[in-house]
PDB file of C-alpha atoms in Angstrom:
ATOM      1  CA  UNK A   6     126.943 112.895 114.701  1.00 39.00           C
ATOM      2  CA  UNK A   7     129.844 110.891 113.380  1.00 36.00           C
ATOM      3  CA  UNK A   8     129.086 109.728 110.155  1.00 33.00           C
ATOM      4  CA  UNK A   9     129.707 105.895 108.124  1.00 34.00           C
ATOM      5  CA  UNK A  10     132.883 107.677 106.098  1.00 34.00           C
ATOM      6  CA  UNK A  11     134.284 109.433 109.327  1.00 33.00           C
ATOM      7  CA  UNK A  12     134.223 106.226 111.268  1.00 34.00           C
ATOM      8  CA  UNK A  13     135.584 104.714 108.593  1.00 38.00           C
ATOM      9  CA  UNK A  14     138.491 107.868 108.612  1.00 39.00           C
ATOM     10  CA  UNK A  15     139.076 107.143 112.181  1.00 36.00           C
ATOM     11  CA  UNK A  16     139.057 103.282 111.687  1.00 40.00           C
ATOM     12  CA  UNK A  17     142.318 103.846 108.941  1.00 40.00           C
ATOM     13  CA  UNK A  18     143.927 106.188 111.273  1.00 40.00           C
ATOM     14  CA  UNK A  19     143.758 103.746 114.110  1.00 37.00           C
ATOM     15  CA  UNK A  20     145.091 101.001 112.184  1.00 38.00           C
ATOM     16  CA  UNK A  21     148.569 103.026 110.487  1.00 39.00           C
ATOM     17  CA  UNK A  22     148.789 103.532 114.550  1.00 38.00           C
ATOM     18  CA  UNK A  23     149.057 100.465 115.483  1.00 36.00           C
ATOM     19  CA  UNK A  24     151.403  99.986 113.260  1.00 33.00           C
ATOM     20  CA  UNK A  25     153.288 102.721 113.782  1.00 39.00           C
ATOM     21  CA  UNK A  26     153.307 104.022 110.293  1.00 37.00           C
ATOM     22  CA  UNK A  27     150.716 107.012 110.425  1.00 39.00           C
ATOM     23  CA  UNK A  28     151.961 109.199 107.687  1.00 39.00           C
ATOM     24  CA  UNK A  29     153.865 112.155 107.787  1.00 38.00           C
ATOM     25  CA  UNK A  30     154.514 112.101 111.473  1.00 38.00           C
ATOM     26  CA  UNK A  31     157.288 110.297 114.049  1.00 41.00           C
ATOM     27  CA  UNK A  32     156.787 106.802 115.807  1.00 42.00           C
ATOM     28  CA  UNK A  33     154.128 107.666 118.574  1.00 44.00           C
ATOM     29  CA  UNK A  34     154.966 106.139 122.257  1.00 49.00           C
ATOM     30  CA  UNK A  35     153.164 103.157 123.019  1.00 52.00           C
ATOM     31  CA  UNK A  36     151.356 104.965 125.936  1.00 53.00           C
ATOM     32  CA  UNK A  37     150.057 106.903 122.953  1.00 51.00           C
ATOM     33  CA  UNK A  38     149.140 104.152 120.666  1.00 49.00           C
ATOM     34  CA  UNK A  39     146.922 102.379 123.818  1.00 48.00           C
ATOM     35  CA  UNK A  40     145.516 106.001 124.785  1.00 49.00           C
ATOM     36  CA  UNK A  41     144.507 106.344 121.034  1.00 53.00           C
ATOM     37  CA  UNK A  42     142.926 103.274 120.896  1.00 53.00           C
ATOM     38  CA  UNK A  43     140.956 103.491 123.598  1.00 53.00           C
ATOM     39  CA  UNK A  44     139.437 107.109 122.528  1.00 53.00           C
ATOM     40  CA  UNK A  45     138.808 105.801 119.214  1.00 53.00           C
ATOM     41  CA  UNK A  46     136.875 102.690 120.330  1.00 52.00           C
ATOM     42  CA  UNK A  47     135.012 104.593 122.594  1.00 52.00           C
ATOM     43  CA  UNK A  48     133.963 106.881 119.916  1.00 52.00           C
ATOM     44  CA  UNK A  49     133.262 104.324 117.489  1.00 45.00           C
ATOM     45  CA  UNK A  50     131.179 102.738 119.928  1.00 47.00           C
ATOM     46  CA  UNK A  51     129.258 105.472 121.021  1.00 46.00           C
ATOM     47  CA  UNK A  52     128.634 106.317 117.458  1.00 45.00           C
ATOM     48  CA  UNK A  53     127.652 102.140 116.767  1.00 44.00           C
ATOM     49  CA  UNK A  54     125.111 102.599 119.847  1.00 42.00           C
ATOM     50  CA  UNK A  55     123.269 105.848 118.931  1.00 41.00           C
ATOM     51  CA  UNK A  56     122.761 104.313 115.404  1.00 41.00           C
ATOM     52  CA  UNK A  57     121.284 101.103 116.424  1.00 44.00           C
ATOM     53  CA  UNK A  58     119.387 102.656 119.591  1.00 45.00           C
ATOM     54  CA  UNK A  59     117.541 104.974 117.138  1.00 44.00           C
ATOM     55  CA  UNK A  60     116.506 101.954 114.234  1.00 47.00           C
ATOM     56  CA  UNK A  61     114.394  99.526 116.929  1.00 46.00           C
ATOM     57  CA  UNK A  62     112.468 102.742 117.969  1.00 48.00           C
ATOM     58  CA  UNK A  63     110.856 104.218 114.797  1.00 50.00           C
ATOM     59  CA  UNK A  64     107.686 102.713 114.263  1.00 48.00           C
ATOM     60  CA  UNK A  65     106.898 104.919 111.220  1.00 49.00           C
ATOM     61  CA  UNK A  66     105.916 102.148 108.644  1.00 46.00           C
ATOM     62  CA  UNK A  67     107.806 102.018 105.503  1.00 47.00           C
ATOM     63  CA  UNK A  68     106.395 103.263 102.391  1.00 45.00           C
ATOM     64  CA  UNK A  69     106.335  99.821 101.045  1.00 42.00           C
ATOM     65  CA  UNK A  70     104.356  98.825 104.102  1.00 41.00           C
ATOM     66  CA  UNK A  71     102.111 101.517 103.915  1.00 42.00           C
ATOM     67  CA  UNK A  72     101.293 100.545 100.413  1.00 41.00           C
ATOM     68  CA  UNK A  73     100.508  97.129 101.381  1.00 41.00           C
ATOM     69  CA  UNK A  74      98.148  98.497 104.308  1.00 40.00           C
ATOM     70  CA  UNK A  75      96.252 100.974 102.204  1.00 43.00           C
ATOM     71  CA  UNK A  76      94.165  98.736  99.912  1.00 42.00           C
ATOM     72  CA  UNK A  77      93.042  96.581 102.599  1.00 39.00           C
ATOM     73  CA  UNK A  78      92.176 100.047 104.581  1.00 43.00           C
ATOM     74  CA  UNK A  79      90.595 101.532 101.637  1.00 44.00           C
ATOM     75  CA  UNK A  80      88.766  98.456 101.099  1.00 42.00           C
ATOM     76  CA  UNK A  81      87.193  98.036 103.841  1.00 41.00           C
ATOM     77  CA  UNK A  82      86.450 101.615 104.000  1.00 43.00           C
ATOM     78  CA  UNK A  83      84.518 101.177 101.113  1.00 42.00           C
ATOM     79  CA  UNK A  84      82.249  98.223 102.339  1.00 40.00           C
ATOM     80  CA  UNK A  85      81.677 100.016 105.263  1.00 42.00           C
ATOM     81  CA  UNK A  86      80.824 103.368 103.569  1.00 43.00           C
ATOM     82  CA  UNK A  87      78.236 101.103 101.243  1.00 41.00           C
ATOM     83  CA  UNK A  88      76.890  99.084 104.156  1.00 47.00           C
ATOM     84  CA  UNK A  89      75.884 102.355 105.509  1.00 52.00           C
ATOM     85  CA  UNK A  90      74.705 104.181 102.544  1.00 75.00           C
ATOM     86  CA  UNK A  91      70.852 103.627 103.264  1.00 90.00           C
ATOM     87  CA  UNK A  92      69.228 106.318 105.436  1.00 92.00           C
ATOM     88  CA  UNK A  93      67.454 105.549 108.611  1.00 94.00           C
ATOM     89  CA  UNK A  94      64.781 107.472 106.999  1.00 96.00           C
ATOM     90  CA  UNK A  95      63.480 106.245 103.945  1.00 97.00           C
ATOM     91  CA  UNK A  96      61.313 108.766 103.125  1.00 98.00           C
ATOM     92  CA  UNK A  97      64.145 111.004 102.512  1.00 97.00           C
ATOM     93  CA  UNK A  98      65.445 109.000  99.502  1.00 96.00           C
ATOM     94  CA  UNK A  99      63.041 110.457  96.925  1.00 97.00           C
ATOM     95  CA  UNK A 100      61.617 114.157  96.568  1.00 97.00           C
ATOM     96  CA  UNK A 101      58.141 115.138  95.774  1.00 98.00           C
ATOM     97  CA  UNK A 102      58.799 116.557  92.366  1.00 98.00           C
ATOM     98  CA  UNK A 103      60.416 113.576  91.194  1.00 97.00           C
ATOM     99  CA  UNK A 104      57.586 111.072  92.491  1.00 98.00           C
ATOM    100  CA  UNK A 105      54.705 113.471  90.882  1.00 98.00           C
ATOM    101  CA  UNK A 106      57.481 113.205  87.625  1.00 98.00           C
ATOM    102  CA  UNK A 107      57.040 109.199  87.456  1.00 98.00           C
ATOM    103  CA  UNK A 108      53.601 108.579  88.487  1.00 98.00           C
ATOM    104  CA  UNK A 109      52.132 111.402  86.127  1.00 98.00           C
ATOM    105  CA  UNK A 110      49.995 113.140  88.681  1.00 98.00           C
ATOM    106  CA  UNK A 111      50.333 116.241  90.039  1.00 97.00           C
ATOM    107  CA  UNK A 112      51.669 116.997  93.978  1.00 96.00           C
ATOM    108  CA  UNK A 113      52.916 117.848  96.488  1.00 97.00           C
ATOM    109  CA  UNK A 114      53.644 113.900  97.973  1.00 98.00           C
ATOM    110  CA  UNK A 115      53.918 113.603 101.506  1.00 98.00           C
ATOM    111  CA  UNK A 116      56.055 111.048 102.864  1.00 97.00           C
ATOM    112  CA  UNK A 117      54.822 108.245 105.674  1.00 97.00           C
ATOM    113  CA  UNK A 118      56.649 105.798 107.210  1.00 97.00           C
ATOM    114  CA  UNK A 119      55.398 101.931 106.892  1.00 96.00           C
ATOM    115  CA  UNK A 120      53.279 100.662 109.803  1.00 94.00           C
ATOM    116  CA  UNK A 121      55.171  97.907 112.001  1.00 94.00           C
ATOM    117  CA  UNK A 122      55.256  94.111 111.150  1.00 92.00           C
ATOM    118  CA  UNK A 123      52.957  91.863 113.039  1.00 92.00           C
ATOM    119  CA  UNK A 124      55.124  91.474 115.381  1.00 93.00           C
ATOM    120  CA  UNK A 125      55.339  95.317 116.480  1.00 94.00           C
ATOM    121  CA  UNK A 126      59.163  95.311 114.639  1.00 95.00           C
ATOM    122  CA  UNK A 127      59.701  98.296 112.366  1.00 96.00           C
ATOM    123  CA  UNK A 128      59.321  98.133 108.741  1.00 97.00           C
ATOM    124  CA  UNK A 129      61.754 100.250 106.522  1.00 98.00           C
ATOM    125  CA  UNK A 130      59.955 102.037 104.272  1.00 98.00           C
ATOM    126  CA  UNK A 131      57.877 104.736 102.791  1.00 98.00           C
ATOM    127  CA  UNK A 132      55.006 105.631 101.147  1.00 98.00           C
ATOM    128  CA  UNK A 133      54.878 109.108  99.340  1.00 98.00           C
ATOM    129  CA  UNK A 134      51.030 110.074  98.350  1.00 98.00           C
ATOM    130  CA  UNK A 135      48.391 112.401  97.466  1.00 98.00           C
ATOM    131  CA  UNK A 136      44.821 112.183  98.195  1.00 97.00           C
ATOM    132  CA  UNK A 137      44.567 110.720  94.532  1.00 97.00           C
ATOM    133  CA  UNK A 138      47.790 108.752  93.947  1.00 98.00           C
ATOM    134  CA  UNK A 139      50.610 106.998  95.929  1.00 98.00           C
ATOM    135  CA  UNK A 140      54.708 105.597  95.333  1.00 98.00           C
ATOM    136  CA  UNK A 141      55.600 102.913  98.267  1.00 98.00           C
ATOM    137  CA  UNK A 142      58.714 101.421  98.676  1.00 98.00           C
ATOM    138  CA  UNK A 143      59.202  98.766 101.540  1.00 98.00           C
ATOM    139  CA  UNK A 144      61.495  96.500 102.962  1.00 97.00           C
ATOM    140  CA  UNK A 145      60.701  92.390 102.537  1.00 97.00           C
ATOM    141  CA  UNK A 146      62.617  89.193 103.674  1.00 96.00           C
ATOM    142  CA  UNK A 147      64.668  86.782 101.340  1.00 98.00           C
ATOM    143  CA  UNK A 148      62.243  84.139 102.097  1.00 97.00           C
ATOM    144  CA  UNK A 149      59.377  86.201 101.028  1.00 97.00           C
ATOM    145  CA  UNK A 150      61.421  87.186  97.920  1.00 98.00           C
ATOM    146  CA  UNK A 151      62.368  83.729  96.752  1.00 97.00           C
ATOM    147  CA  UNK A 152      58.579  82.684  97.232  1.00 95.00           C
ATOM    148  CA  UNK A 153      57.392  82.787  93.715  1.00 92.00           C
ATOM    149  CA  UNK A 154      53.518  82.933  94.073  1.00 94.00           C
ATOM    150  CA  UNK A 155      51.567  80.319  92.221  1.00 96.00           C
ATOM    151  CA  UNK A 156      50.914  81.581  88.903  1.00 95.00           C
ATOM    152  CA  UNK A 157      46.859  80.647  88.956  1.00 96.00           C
ATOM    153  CA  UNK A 158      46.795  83.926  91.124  1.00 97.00           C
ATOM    154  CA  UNK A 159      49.960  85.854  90.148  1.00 97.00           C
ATOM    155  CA  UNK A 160      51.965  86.316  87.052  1.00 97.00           C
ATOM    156  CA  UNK A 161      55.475  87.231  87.652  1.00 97.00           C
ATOM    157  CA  UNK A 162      57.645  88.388  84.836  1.00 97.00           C
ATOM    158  CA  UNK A 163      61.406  88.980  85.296  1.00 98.00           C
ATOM    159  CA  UNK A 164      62.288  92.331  85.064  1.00 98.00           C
ATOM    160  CA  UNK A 165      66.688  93.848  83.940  1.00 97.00           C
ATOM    161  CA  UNK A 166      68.579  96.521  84.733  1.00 97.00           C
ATOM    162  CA  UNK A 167      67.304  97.133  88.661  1.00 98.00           C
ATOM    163  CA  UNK A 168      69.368  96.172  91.208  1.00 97.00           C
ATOM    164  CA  UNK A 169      70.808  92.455  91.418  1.00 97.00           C
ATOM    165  CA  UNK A 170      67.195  90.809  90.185  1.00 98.00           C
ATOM    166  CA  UNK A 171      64.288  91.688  89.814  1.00 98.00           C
ATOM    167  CA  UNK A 172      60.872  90.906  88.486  1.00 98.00           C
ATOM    168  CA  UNK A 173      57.038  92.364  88.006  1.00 98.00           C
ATOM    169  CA  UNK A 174      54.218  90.492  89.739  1.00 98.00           C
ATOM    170  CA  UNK A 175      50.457  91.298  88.583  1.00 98.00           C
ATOM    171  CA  UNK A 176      47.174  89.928  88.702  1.00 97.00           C
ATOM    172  CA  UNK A 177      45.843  86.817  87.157  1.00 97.00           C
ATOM    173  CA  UNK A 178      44.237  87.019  84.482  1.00 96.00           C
ATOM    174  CA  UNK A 179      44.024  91.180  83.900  1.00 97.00           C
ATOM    175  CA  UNK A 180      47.074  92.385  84.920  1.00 97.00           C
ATOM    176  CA  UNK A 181      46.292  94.952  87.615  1.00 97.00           C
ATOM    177  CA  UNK A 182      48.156  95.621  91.161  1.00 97.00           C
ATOM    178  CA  UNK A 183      51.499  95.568  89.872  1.00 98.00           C
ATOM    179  CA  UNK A 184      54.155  95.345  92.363  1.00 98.00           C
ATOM    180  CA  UNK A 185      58.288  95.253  91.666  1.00 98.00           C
ATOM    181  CA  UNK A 186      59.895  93.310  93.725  1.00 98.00           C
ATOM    182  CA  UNK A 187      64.048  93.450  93.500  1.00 98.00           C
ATOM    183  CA  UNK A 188      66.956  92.885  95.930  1.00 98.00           C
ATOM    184  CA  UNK A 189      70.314  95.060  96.264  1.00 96.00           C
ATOM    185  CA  UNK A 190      72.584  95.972  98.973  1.00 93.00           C
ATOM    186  CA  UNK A 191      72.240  92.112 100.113  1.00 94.00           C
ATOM    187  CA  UNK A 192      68.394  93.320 100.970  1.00 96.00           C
ATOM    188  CA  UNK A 193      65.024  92.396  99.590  1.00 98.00           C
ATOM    189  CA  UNK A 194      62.390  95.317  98.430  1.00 98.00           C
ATOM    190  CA  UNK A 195      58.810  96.060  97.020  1.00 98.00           C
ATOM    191  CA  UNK A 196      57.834  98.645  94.708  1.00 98.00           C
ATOM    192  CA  UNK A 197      54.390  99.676  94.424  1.00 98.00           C
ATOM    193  CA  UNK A 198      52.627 102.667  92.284  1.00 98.00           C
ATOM    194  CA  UNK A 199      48.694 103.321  92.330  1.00 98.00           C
ATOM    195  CA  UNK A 200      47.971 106.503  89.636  1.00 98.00           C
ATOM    196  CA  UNK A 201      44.633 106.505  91.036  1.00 98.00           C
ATOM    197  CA  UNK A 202      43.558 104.907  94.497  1.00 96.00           C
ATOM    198  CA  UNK A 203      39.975 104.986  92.939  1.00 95.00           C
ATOM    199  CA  UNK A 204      40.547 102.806  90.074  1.00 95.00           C
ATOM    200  CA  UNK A 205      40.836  98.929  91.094  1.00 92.00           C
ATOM    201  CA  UNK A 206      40.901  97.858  87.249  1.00 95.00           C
ATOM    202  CA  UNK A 207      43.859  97.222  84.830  1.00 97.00           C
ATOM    203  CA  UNK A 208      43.594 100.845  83.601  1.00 97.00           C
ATOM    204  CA  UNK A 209      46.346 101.831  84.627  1.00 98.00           C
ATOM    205  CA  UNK A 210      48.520  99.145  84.827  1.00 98.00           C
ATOM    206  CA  UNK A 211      51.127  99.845  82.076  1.00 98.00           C
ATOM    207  CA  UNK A 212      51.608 103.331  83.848  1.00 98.00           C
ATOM    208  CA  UNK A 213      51.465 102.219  87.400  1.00 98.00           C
ATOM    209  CA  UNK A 214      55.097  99.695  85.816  1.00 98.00           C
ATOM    210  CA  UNK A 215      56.655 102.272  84.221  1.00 98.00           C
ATOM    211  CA  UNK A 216      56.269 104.533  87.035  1.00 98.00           C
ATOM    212  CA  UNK A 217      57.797 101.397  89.164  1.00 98.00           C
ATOM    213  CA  UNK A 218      60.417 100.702  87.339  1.00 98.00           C
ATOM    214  CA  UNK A 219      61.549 104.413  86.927  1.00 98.00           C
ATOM    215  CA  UNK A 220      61.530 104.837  90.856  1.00 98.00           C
ATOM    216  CA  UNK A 221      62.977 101.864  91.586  1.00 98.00           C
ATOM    217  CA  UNK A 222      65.836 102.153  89.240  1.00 97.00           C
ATOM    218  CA  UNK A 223      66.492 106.064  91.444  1.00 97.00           C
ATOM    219  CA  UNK A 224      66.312 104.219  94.269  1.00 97.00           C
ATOM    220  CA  UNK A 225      69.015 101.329  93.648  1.00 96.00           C
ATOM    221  CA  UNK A 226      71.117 104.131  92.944  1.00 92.00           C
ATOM    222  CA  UNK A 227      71.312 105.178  96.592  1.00 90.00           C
ATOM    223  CA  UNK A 228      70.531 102.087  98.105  1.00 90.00           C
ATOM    224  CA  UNK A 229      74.029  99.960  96.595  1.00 79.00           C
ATOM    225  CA  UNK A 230      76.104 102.937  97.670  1.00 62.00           C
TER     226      UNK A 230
END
């Protein structure tokens, strides 16, 4: 390959030819001159062509290029990676050790899948029980969610730190039922704990929130990626 300062060699030489002052020899023959000429513009323009043929066909980006690609790649890597972060099965989210460790009874819980919607369309969800207590977490709509119930029936309290909001619905007047209802991920979900499927009281109310709120905040974990 004939580099830039050869060319450029072979350019000088060419030029003391043609005017018949190349040093340290005799005047060269025309013929000579015109023979020299053309060798050395063929050269030079064989050397030209190979050097601009080769630039049009490398397509390897430049690393100024690549650095401008590779945040919007990474980016949307990353919203794809959390769109995808919630499992097909739900059940598989929590384990029974740490559902018996929040609701304060013993196990093993077995997980179950929600029953269908009205309409025969699956429900995400799961419900992870005992024969004496039960965790259930289960997908809801935004319009559902932004339905604040009339407070004769239900008090709703807001609730921080889970997910993007959330807040803790109970009965009116006594408290019982409660049921956490927060949205993350862009999706809308309800929390509910029974310690004992017996008891249909308040008695265990202030257990059945905590117990909520502790599963719920494990689960926002996984479900926002």
């Amino acid at each position: 390959m004939i580099t830039r300062r050869r060319i450029g060699n072979i350019d000088q030489r060419t030029r003391n030819m043609r005017k018949g002052t190349a040093p340290g020899r005799a005047k060269v023959p025309r013929e000579a001159i015109v023979v020299a000429l053309l060798l050395a513009s063929a050269g030079c323009s064989s050397s030209g062509s190979t050097a601009q043929g080769t630039e049009p066909t490398n397509t390897t980006p430049s690393a100024s290029t690549a650095s401008a690609v590779a945040p919007t790649t990474s980016a949307t890597a990353a919203s794809s990676a959390s769109h995808l972060s919630r499992p097909d099965d739900a059940c598989t989210m929590l384990a029974s050790d740490q559902v018996a460790a929040a609701v304060g009874t013993p196990g093993p819980y077995t997980g179950a899948h929600e029953d269908p919607a009205d309409d025969g369309s699956p429900v995400w969800g799961c419900t992870w029980g005992t024969h004496v207590s039960f965790a259930d977490i289960r997908e809801t709509t935004a319009e559902r969610f932004a339905n604040i119930p009339d407070p004769a029936d239900i008090t709703t309290t807001p609730v921080s730190g889970i997910g993007d909001k959330a807040r803790m619905d109970t009965m009116t007047p006594d408290g019982r039922n409660p049921e956490l209802w927060f949205t993350t991920g862009g999706r809308y979900y309800i929390m509910e704990v029974a310690v004992s499927r017996k008891e249909l009281g308040a008695e265990n109310a202030a257990r059945e929130k905590d117990a909520e709120q502790t599963l719920a905040k494990a689960l926002v974990a996984k479900l926002s990626g």
